[in-house]
mmCIF file of C-alpha atoms in Angstrom:
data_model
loop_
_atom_site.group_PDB
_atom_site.id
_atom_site.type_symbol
_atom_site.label_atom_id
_atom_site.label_comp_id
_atom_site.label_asym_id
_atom_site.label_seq_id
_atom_site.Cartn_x
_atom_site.Cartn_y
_atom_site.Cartn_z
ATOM 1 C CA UNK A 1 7.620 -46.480 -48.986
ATOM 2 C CA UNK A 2 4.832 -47.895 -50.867
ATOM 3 C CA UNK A 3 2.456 -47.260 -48.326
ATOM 4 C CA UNK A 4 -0.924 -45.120 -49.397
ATOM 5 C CA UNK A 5 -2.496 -42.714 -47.648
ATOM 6 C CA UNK A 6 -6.161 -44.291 -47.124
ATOM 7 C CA UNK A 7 -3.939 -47.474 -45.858
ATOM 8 C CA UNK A 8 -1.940 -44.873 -42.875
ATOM 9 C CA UNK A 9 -5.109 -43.400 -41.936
ATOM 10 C CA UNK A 10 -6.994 -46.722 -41.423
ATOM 11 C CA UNK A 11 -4.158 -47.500 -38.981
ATOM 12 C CA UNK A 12 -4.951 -44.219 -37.030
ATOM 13 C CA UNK A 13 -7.210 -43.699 -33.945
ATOM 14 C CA UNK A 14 -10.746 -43.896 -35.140
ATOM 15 C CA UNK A 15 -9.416 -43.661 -38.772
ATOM 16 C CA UNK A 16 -9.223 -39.867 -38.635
ATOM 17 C CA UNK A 17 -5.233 -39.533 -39.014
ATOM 18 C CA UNK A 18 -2.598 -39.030 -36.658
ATOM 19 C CA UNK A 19 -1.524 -36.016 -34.463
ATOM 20 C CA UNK A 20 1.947 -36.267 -34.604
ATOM 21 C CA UNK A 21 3.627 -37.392 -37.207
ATOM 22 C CA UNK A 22 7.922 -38.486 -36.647
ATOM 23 C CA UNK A 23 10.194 -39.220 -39.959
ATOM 24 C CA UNK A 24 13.297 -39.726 -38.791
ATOM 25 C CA UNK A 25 14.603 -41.728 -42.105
ATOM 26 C CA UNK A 26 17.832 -40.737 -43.194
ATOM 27 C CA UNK A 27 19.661 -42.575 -46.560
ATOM 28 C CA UNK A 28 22.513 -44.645 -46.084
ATOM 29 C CA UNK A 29 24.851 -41.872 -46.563
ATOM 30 C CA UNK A 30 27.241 -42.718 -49.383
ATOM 31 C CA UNK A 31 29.767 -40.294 -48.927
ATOM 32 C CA UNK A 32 28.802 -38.502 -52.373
ATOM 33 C CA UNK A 33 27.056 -34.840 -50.835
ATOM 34 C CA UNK A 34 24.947 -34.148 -53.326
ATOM 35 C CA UNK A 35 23.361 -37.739 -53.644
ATOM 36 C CA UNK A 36 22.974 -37.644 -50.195
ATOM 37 C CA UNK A 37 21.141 -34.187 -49.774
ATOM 38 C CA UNK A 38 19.070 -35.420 -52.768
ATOM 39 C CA UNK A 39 17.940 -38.591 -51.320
ATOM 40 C CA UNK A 40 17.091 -36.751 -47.874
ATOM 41 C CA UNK A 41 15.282 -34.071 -49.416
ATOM 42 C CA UNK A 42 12.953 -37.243 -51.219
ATOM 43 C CA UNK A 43 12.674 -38.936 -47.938
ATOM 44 C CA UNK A 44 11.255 -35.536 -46.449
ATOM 45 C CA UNK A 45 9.378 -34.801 -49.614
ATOM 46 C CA UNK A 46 7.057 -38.500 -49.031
ATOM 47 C CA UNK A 47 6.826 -37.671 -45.341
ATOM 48 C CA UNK A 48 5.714 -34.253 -46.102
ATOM 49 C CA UNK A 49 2.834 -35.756 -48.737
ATOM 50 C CA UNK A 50 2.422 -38.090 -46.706
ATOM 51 C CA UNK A 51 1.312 -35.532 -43.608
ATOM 52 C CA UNK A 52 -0.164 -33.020 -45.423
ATOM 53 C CA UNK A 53 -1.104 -34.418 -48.893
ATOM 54 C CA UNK A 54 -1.014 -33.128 -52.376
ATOM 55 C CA UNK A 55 1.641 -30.451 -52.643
ATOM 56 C CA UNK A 56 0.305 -27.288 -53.740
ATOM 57 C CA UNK A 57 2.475 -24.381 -53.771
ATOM 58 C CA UNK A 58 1.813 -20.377 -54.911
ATOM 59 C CA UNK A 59 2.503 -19.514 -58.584
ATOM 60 C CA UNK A 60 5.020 -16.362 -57.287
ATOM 61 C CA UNK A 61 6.015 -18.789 -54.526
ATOM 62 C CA UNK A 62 10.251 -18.606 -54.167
ATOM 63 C CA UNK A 63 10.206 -22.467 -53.037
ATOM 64 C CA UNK A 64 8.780 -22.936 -55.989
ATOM 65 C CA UNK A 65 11.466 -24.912 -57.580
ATOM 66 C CA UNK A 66 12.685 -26.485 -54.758
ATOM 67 C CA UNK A 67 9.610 -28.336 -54.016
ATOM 68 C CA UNK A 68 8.831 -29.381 -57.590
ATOM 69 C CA UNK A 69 12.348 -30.768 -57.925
ATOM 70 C CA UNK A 70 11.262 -33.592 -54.984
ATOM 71 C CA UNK A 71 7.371 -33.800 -55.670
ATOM 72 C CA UNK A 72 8.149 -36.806 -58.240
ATOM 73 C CA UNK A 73 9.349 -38.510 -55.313
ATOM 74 C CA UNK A 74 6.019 -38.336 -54.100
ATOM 75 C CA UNK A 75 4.878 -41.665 -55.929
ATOM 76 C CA UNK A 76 1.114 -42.039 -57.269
ATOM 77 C CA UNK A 77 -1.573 -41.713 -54.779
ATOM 78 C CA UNK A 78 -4.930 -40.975 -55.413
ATOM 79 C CA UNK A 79 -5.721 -39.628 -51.829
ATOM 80 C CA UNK A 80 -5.240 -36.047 -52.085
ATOM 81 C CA UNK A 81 -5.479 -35.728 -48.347
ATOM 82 C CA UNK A 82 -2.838 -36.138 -45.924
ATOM 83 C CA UNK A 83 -2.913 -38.442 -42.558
ATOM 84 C CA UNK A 84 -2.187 -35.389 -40.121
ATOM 85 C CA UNK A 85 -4.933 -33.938 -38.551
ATOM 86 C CA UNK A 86 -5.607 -30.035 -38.398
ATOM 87 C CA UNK A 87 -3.014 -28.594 -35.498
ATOM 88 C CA UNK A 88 -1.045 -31.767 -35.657
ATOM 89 C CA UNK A 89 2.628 -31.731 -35.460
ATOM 90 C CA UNK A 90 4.937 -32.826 -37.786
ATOM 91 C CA UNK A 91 8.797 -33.454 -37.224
ATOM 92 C CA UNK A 92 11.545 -34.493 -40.390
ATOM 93 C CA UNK A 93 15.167 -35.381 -40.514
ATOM 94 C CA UNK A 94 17.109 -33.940 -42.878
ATOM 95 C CA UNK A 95 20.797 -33.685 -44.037
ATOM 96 C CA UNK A 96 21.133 -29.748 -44.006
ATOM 97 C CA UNK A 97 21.883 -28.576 -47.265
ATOM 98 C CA UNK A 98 20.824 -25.562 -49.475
ATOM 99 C CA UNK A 99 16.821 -26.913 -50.298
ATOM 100 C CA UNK A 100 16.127 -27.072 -46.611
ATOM 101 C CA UNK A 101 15.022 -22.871 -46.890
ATOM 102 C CA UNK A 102 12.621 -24.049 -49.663
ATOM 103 C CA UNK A 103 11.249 -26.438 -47.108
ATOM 104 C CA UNK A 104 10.716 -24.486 -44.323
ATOM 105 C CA UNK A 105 9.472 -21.800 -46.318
ATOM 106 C CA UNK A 106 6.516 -24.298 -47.880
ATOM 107 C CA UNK A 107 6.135 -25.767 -44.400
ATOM 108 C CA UNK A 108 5.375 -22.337 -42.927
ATOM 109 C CA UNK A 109 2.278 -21.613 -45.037
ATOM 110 C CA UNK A 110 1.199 -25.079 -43.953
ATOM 111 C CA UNK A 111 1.907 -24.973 -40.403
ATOM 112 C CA UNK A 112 1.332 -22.496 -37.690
ATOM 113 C CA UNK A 113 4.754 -22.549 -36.125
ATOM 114 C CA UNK A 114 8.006 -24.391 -37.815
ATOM 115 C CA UNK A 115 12.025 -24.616 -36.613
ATOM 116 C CA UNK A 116 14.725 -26.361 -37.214
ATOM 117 C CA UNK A 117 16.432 -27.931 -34.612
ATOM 118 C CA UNK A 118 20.366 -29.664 -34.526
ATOM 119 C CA UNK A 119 20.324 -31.548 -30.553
ATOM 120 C CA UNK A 120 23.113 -31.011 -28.643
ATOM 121 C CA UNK A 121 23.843 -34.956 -28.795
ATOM 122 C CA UNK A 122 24.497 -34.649 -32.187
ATOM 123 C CA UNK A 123 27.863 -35.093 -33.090
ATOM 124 C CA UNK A 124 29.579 -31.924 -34.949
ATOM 125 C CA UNK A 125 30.429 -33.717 -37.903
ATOM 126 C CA UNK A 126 26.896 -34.437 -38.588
ATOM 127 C CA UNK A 127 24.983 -32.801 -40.944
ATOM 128 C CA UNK A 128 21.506 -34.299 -39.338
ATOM 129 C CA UNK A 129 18.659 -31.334 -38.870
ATOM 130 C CA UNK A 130 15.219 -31.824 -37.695
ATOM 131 C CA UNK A 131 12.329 -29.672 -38.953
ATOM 132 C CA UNK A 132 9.753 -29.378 -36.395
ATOM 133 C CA UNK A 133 6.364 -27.929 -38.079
ATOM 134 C CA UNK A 134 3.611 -27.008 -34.965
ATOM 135 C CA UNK A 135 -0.527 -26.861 -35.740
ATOM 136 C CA UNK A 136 -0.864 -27.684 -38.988
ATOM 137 C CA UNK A 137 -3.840 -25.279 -40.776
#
């Protein structure tokens, strides 16, 4: 988790970042909801920097809060830029709870297309949901 940006792009093709981008990290789920939404939402959060790079959001922006709540989980990195190159793809798991709107709201001023997705091998007692964000901007 302590991996910068400039060190993720130096491990891409030619250095120029990545096309697709796959965070499938989920927490070891503790049984505690909340905790475990939390810690999903952070895991997102650092792929989302990670892909995209510094957060930004609108002033009026309705995600607003959502995002800020997780951008601490972020961690220090001077590269401002993210390792996902322009119409790049970008796919998170998440544990659905109520901050995935806030998400997918950010992720579609970001990203050309974006939907979530539950597979049909999922079992229905999960709560596992991927986001799949399509030509980033």
């Amino acid at each position: 988790m302590a991996l910068m940006k400039q060190q993720a792009r130096a491990m891409s093709p030619q250095e120029r970042g990545f096309s697709v981008i796959l965070s499938d990290m989920c927490p070891v789920v503790s049984g505690i909801t909340t905790r475990d939404e939390a810690i999903s939402c952070e895991l997102g959060m650092r792929a989302l920097s990670l892909a995209v790079g510094k957060i930004k959001f609108k002033e009026s922006a309705d995600y607003r809060e959502t995002m800020e709540r997780f951008q601490s989980s972020t961690g220090p990195d001077p590269d401002e830029d993210g390792v996902l190159r322009r119409g790049g793809s970008l796919v998170i798991k998440f544990l659905e709870n109520e901050d995935i709107p806030g998400f997918n709201k950010f992720c579609k001023e970001k990203f050309k297309k974006v939907s979530l997705l539950r597979p049909k091998a999922t079992r229905s007692s999960s709560r596992e949901i991927y986001m799949i964000c399509e030509g980033l901007r």
